XYZ file of C-alpha atoms in Angstrom:
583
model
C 35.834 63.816 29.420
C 38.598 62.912 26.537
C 36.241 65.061 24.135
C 33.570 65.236 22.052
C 34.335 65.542 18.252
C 31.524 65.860 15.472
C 31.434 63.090 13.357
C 32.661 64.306 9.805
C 35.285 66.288 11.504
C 37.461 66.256 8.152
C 35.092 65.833 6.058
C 35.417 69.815 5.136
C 39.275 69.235 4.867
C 41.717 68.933 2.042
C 42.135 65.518 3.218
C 38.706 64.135 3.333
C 37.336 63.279 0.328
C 36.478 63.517 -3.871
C 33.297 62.592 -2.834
C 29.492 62.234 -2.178
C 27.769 60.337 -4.542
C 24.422 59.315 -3.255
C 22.688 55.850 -4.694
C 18.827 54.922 -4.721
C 19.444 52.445 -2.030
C 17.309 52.678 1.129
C 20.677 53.923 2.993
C 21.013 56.890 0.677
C 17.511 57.789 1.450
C 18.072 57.759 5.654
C 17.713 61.064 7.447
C 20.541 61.517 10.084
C 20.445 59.185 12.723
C 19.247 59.598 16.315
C 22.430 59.966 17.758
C 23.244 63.342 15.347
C 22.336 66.544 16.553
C 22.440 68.117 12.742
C 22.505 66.708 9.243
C 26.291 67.907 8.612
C 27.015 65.644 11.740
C 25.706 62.657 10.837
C 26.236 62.481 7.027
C 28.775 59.450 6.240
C 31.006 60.015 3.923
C 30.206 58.048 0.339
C 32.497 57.059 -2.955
C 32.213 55.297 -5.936
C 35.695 53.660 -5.855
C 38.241 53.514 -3.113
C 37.949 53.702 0.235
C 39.662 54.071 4.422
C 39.214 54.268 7.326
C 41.617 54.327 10.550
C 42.207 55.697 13.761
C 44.326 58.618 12.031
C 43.982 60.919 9.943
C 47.863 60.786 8.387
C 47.341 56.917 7.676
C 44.009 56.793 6.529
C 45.507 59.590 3.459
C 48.639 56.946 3.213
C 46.137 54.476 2.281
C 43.666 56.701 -0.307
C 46.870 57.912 -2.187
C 48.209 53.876 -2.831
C 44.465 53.226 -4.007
C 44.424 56.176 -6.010
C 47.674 55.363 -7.519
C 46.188 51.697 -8.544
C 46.953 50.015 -5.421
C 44.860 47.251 -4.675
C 42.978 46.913 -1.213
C 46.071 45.050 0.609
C 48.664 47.355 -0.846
C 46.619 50.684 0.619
C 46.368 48.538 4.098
C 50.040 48.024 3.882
C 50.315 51.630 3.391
C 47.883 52.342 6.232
C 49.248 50.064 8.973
C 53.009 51.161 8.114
C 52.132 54.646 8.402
C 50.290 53.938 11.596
C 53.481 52.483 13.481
C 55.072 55.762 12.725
C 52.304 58.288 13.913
C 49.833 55.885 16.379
C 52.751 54.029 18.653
C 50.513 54.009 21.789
C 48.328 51.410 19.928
C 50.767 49.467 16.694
C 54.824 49.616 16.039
C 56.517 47.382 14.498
C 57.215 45.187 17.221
C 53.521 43.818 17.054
C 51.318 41.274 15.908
C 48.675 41.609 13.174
C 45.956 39.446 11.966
C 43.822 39.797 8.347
C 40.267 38.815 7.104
C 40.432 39.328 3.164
C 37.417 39.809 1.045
C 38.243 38.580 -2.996
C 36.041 40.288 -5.422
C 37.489 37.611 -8.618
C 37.246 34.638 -6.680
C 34.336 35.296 -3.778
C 36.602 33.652 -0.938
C 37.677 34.959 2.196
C 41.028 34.046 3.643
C 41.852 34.585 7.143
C 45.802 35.034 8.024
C 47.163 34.511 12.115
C 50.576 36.703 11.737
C 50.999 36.908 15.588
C 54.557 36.143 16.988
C 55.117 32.951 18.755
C 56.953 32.911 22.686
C 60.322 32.513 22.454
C 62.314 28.885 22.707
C 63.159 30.064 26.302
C 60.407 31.312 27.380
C 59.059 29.013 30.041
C 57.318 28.881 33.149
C 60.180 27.810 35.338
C 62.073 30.196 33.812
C 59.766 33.356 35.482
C 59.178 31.138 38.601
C 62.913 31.054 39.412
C 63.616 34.425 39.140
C 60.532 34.849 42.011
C 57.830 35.924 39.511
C 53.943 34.508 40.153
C 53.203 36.251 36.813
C 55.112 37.849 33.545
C 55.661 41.327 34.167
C 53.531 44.160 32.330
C 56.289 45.945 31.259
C 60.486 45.606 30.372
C 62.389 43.241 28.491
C 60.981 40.035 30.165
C 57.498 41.217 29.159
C 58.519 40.929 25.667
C 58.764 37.345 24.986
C 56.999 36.555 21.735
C 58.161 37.293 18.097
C 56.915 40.520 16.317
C 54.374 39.131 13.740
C 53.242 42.589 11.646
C 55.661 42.870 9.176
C 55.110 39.007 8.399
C 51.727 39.559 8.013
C 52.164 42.570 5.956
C 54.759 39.993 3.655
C 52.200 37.348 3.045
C 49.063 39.628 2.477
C 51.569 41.106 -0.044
C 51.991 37.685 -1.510
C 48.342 36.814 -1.904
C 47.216 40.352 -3.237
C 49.726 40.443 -5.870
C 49.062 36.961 -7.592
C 45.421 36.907 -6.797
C 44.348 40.427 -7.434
C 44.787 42.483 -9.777
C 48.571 43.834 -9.803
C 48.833 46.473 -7.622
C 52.076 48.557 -6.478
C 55.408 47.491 -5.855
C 56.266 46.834 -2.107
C 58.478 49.240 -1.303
C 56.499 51.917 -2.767
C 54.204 51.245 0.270
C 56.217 52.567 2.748
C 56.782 56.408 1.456
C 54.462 57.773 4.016
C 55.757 55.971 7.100
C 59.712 56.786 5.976
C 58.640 60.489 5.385
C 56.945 60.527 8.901
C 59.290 59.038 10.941
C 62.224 61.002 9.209
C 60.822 64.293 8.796
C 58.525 64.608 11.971
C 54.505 64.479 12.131
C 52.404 66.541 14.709
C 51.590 64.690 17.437
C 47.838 63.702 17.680
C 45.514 63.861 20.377
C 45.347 60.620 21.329
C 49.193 60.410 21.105
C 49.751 62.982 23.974
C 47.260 61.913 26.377
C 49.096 58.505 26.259
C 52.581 59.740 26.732
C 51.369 62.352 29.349
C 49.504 58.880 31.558
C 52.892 56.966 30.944
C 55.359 58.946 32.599
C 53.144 59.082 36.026
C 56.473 58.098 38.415
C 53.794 56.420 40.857
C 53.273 53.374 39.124
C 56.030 51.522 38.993
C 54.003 48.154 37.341
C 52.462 49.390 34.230
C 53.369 53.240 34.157
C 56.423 55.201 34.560
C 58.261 54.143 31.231
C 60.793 57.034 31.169
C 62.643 54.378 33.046
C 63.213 52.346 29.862
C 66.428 53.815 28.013
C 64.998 52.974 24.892
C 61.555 54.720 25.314
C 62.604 58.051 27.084
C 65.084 58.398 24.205
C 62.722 57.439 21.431
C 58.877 59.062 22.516
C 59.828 61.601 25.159
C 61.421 65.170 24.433
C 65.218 65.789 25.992
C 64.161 66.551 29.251
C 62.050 63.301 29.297
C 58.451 65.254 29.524
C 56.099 64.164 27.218
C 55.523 65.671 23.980
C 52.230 67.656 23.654
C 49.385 67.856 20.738
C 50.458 69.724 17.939
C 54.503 69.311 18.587
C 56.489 67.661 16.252
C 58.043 64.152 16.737
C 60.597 62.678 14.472
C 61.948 59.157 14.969
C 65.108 58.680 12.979
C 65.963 55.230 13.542
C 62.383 53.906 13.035
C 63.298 55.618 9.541
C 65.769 53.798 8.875
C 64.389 50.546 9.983
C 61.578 51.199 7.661
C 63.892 52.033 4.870
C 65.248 48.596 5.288
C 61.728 46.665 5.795
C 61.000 48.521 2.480
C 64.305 47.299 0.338
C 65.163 44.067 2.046
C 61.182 42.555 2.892
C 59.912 40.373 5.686
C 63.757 39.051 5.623
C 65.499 41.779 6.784
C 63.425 41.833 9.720
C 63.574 38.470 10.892
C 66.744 37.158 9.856
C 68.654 40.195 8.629
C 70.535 43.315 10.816
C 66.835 44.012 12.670
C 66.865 40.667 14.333
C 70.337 41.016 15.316
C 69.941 44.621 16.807
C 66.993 43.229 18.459
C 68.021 40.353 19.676
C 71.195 41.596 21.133
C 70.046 44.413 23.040
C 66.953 41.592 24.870
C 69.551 38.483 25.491
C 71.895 41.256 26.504
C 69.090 42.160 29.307
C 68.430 38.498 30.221
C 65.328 38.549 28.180
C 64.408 35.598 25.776
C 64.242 35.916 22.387
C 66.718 34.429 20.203
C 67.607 34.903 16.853
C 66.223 31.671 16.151
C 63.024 32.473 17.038
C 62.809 35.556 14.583
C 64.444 33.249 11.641
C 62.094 30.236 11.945
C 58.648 32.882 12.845
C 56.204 33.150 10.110
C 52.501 33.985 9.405
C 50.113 31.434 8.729
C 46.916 31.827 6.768
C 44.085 30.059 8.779
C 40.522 28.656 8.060
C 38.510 31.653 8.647
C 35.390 31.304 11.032
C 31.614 32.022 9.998
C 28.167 31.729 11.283
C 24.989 33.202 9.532
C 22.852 36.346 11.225
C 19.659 37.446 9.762
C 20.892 36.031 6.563
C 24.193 37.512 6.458
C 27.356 35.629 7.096
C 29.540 36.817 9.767
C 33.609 36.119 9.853
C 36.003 36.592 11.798
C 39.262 35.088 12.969
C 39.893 31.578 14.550
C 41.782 30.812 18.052
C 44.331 31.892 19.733
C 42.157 35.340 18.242
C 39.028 35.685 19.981
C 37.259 35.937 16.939
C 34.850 33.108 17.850
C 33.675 35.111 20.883
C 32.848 37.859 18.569
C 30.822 35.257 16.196
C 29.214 33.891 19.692
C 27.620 36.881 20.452
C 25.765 36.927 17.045
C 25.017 33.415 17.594
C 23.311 34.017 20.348
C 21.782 37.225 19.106
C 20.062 35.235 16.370
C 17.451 33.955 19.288
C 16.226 37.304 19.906
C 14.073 40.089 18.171
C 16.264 43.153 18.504
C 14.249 44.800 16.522
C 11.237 45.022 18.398
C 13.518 45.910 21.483
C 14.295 49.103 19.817
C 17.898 50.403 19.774
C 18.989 52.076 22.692
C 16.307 50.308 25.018
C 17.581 48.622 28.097
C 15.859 45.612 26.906
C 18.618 46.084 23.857
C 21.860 46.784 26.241
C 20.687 44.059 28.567
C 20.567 41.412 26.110
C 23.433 42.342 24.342
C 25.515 42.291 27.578
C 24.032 39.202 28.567
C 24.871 37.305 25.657
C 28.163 38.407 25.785
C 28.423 36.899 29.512
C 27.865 33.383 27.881
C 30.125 33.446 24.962
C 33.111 35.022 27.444
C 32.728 31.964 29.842
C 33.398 30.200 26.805
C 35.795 31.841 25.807
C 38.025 31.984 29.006
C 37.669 28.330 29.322
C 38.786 27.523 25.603
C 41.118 30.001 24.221
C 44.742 29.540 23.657
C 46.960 27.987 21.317
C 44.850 25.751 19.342
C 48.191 23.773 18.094
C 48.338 22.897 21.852
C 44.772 22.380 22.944
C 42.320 21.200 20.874
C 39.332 23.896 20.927
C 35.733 22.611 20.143
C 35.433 25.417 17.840
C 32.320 24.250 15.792
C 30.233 23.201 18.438
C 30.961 26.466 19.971
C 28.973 28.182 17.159
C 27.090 25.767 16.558
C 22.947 27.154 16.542
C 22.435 24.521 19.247
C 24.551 25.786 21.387
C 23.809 29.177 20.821
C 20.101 28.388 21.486
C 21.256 26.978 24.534
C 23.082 30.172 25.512
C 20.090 32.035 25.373
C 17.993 30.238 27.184
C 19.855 30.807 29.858
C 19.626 34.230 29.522
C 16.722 36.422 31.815
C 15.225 39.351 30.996
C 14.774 41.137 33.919
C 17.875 39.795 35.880
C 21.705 40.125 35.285
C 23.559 37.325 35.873
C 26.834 37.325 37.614
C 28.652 34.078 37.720
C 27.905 32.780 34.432
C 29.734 29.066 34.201
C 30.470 27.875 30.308
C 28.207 25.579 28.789
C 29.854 22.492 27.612
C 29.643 22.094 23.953
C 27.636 19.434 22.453
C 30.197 16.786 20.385
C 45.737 48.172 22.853
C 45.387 48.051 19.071
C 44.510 49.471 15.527
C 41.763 48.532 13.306
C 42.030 49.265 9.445
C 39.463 48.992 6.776
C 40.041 49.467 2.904
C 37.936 48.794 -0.211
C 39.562 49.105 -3.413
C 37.198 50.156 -6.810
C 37.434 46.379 -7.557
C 35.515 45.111 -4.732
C 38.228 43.774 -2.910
C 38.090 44.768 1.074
C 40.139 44.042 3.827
C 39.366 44.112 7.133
C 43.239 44.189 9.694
C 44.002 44.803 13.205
C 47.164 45.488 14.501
C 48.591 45.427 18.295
C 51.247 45.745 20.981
C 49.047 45.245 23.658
C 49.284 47.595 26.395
C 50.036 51.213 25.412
C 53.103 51.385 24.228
C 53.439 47.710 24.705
C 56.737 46.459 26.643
C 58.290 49.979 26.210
C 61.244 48.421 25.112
C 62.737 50.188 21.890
C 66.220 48.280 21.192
C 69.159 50.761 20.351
C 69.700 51.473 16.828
C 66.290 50.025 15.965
C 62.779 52.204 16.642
C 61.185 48.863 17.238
C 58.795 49.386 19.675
C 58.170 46.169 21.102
C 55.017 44.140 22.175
C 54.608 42.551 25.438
C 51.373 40.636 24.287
C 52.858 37.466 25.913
C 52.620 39.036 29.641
C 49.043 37.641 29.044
C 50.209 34.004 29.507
C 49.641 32.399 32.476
C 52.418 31.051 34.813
C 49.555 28.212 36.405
C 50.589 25.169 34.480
C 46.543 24.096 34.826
C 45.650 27.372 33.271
C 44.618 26.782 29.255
C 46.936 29.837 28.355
C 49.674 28.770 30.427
C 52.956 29.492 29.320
C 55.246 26.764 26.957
C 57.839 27.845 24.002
C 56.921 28.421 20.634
C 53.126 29.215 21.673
C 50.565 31.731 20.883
C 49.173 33.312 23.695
C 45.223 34.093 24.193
C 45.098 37.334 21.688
C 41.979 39.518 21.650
C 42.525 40.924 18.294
C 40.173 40.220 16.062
C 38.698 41.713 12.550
C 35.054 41.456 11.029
C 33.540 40.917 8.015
C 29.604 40.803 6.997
C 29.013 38.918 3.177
C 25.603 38.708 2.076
C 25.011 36.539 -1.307
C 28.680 35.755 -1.528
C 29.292 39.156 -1.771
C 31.438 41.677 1.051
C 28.664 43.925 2.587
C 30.902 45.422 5.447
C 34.322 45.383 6.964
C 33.947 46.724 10.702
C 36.088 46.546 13.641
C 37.806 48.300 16.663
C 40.404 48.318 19.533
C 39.916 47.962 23.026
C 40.543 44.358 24.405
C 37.190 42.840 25.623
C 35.094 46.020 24.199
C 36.141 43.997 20.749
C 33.468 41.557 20.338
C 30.654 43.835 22.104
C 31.337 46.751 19.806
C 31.607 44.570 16.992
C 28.197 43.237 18.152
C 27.239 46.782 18.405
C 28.038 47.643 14.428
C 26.325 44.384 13.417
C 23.103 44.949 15.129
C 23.001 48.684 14.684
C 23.497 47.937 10.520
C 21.565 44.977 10.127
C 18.775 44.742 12.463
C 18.154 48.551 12.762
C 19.131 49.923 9.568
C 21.775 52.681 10.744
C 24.193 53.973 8.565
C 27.837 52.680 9.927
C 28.811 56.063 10.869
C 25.613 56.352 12.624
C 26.361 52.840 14.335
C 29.760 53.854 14.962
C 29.193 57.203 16.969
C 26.489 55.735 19.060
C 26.699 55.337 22.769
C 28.312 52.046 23.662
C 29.558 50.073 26.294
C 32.184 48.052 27.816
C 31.441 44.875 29.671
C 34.725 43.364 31.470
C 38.101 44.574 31.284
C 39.833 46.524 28.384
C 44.009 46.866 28.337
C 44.299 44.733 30.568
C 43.174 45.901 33.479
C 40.446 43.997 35.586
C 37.258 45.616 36.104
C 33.644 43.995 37.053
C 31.454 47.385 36.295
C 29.249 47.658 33.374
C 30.562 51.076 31.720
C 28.105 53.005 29.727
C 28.305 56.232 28.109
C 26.764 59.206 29.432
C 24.345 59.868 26.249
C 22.393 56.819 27.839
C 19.275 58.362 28.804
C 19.164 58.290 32.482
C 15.762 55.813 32.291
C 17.977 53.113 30.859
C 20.627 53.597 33.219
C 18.539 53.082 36.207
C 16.977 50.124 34.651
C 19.567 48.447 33.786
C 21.020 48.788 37.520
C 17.405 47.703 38.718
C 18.073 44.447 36.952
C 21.401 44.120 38.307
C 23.971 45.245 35.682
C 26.727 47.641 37.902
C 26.070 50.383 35.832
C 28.986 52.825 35.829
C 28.319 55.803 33.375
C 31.655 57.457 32.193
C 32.642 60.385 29.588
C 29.986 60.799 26.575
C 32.535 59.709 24.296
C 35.397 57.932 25.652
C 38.151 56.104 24.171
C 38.055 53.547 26.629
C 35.090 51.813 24.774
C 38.143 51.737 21.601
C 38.101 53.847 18.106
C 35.820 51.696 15.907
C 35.121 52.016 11.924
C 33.099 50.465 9.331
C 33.294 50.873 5.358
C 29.760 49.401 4.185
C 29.099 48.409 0.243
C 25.588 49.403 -0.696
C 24.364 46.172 -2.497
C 22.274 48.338 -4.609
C 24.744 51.413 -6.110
C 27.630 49.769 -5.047
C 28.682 53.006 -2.767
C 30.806 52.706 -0.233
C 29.837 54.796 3.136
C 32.793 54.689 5.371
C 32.662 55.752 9.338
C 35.162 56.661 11.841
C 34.989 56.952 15.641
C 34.486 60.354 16.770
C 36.907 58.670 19.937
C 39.762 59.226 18.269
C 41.941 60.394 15.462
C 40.831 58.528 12.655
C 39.432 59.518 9.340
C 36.993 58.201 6.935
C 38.676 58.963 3.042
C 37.966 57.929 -0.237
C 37.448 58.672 -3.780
């Protein structure tokens, strides 16, 4: 088992909190949930003005002190994500892509931004064929073959939040946490040295074993190339100074300043194929955010090449069904929910890519038709296991922050794989991505590799409005566990009434493949009662029940704004590292 934490494990911490104020809303008057063994376990933590939540506790304080300083909601998620490519490089660096859904208390909009990097000008399917290569490698320089889109992202959030917002804190001011980190040395966390201990296994020479990469044995593992352990202290000097740079110089000095050339030079020098061209002419695009309506709320999330409308799908279809009446927790309940997912993935797989070089029938995806359709096809007492797409009529971070004003954000940041490519260019700390080893080399495949593409990302960040207004920011890591446990979250809050950190803590489950890595089981956590196990595999789900609280199933968080008191309860996953903070 990775290891059971309680919920509110710094809650009695000098970190945690200036907190607990309860409202009169129905939430502050819930007992703890049915998942908590005692009332100190299951209490989330409420605030009257700011607040975080992340997958570590060292970012999730970066981001409280830039809202207590008067930093608005994309200034502390600045702070946040910075600070988490210092302390959390298993899961972000600045070598990855990020993507945004923005919640504006003035003006009532949401805004959606794509800042994932684009394959690089010579990046091209003959290109791996002729070197013998039936598909992009996992790991090494030719695995990292799309442009690094955080720090663009981070740029044009900036942008927005400081002329449509109310003023917040300079940029470089945002970075004093990360610089400090990397410099000076953090302990390393839990989740940080079970990674490095897994990726240094010699025996797998495809997606393990990165001590062989110059670059990552030299930046991650200690002098005699072991990995480091909880609790020991890791400093990363040159990701220091990158920051320091990112911080003075912007978004340029990344892309078309001494970090490009660095990194550039060390991939081209290792017949890899980025150019500096491709890092001067990348940028981050905001995008028309996606929505449907369930139970009365509105859902959003990100379009294509995210698989936000996969997330959207499975509320879609959702909206067919009385959960409610299921009960949570049934195996009526898992076996719907799992179902539904089957549909909207066969959709998915068909559909997503690049939408600038396939035109995706987005709408009609989401459409209620089709989502009625979905469901029809759905049956109760059997699982299905070759579920064909209905044709349409016509490793990772996720980061929440509310400011006082209203203003949420909702962010999710990614190299992949653990550690991504594990290719850290001299003189840099740039961990890079290899998020394009997930196009294919099939030129018939939707996702097949071309220059200057976006590849098939399943990143993706939620929001829940209700009357115009943001009601909760929720979202997770974990590659194809990212829709379901978003799903999860959604139903737990809105049909059931749970708290989020109630929602969040609660057994869940993986249908598919997470990292990566292929896999056809149903996983399940062990707090499943055993009933629901064994009727779920009497229906035909291949039930595998794993650890009671695993990280494979991602570490999820929510920061819900009572519509009545105008609280904000925040939730971490007791998976991980995170905290919930605020003020």
């Amino acid at each position: 088992m990775y290891r059971e934490m309680p919920k509110m494990k710094w809650l009695g911490s000098v970190m945690a909190l200036s907190i607990m104020a309860l409202g009169s809303s129905a939430y502050a008057e819930k007992s703890p949930g049915k998942y908590c063994e005692t009332a100190s376990r299951c209490m989330d933590p409420m605030v009257t003005n700011g607040a975080v939540t992340s997958p570590n506790y060292l970012a999730s304080q970066a981001g409280l002190e830039v809202l207590r300083k008067g930093g608005n909601a994309i200034d502390a998620a600045i702070a946040v994500a910075s600070t988490m490519t210092v302390v959390y490089p298993q899961m972000t660096t600045l070598g990855g892509d990020n993507f945004w859904i923005i919640y504006n208390a003035k003006t009532k909009e949401v805004r959606a931004l794509n800042a994932s990097g684009r394959s690089g000008s010579k990046a091209t399917i003959d290109f791996y064929t002729s070197k013998g290569y039936q598909k992009i490698p996992s790991r090494g320089y030719l695995s990292a073959n799309t442009v690094p889109g955080a720090v663009s992202g981070w740029d044009a959030a900036y942008r927005y939040g400081q002329q449509s917002m109310k003023k917040g804190m300079s940029w470089n001011s945002l970075f004093g946490n990360a610089i400090n980190y990397a410099q000076n040395g953090f302990a390393v966390s839990t989740s940080l040295a079970r990674w490095e201990a897994i990726n240094v296994d010699p025996s797998d020479k495809e997606f393990r074993d990165l001590q062989r990469f110059d670059g990552f044995r030299q930046t991650y593992l200690k002098p005699d190339g072991s990995a480091y352990k909880t609790g020991e202290v890791l400093k990363l000097p040159e990701l220091a100074a990158t920051l320091k740079t990112v911080a003075k110089g912007g978004a340029d000095a990344f892309y078309r300043g001494p970090i490009a050339k660095k990194i550039v030079a060390e991939i081209e020098a290792n017949g890899g194929v980025l150019t500096l061209d491709d890092f001067a002419k990348h940028q981050a695009n905001w995008v028309k955010p996606l929505s449907v309506n369930y139970r009365g709320y509105t859902a959003w999330n990100l379009p294509p090449n995210t698989q936000g409308m996969s997330s959207l799908g499975i509320l879609n279809v959702l909206n067919n069904f009385d959960l409610k009446s299921m009960g949570e927790g049934s195996a009526d309940y898992y076996h719907t929910v799992v179902e539904a997912t089957k549909q909207v993935f066969a959709d998915r797989d068909k559909w997503l890519t690049d939408p600038d070089f396939v035109k995706i029938p987005v709408d009609e995806l989401l459409s209620v038709e089709h989502g009625k359709a979905q469901a029809a096809r759905i049956q109760m007492d059997k699982a299905q296991t070759n579920v064909k797409p209905l044709d349409p009529k016509g490793d990772t971070v996720w980061i929440g922050v509310v400011d006082k004003d209203g203003n949420a954000v909702s962010l999710i940041q990614s190299i992949y794989f653990d550690f991504g490519s594990a290719i850290v260019p001299k003189g840099t700390g740039v961990l890079m991505q290899n998020r394009g080893s997930f196009f294919s080399l099939d030129k018939n495949h939707v996702n097949h590799l071309e220059p200057h593409k976006r590849t098939f990302h399943t990143l993706n960040a939620a929001l829940l409005t209700k009357d115009g207004k943001a009601f909760m920011v929720y979202g997770t890591m974990g590659g194809e566990g990212q829709p379901q446990t978003q799903a999860a979250i959604a139903t737990r809050v809105v049909d059931f009434g749970m708290t989020p950190q109630d929602a969040v803590a609660a057994p869940r489950w993986l249908h598919g493949r997470t990292w990566g890595a292929a896999s056809n089981d149903l996983k399940i956590e062990g707090r499943v009662s055993k009933e629901v196990v064994e009727e779920l595999a009497k229906r035909g789900q291949p039930v595998k029940v794993v650890d009671d609280y695993t990280d494979t199933m991602g570490h999820a968080g929510a920061i819900m704004i009572d519509p009545v008191t105008n609280v904000r309860w925040v939730a971490t996953d007791p998976r991980g590292d995170g905290a919930a903070v605020g003020y």
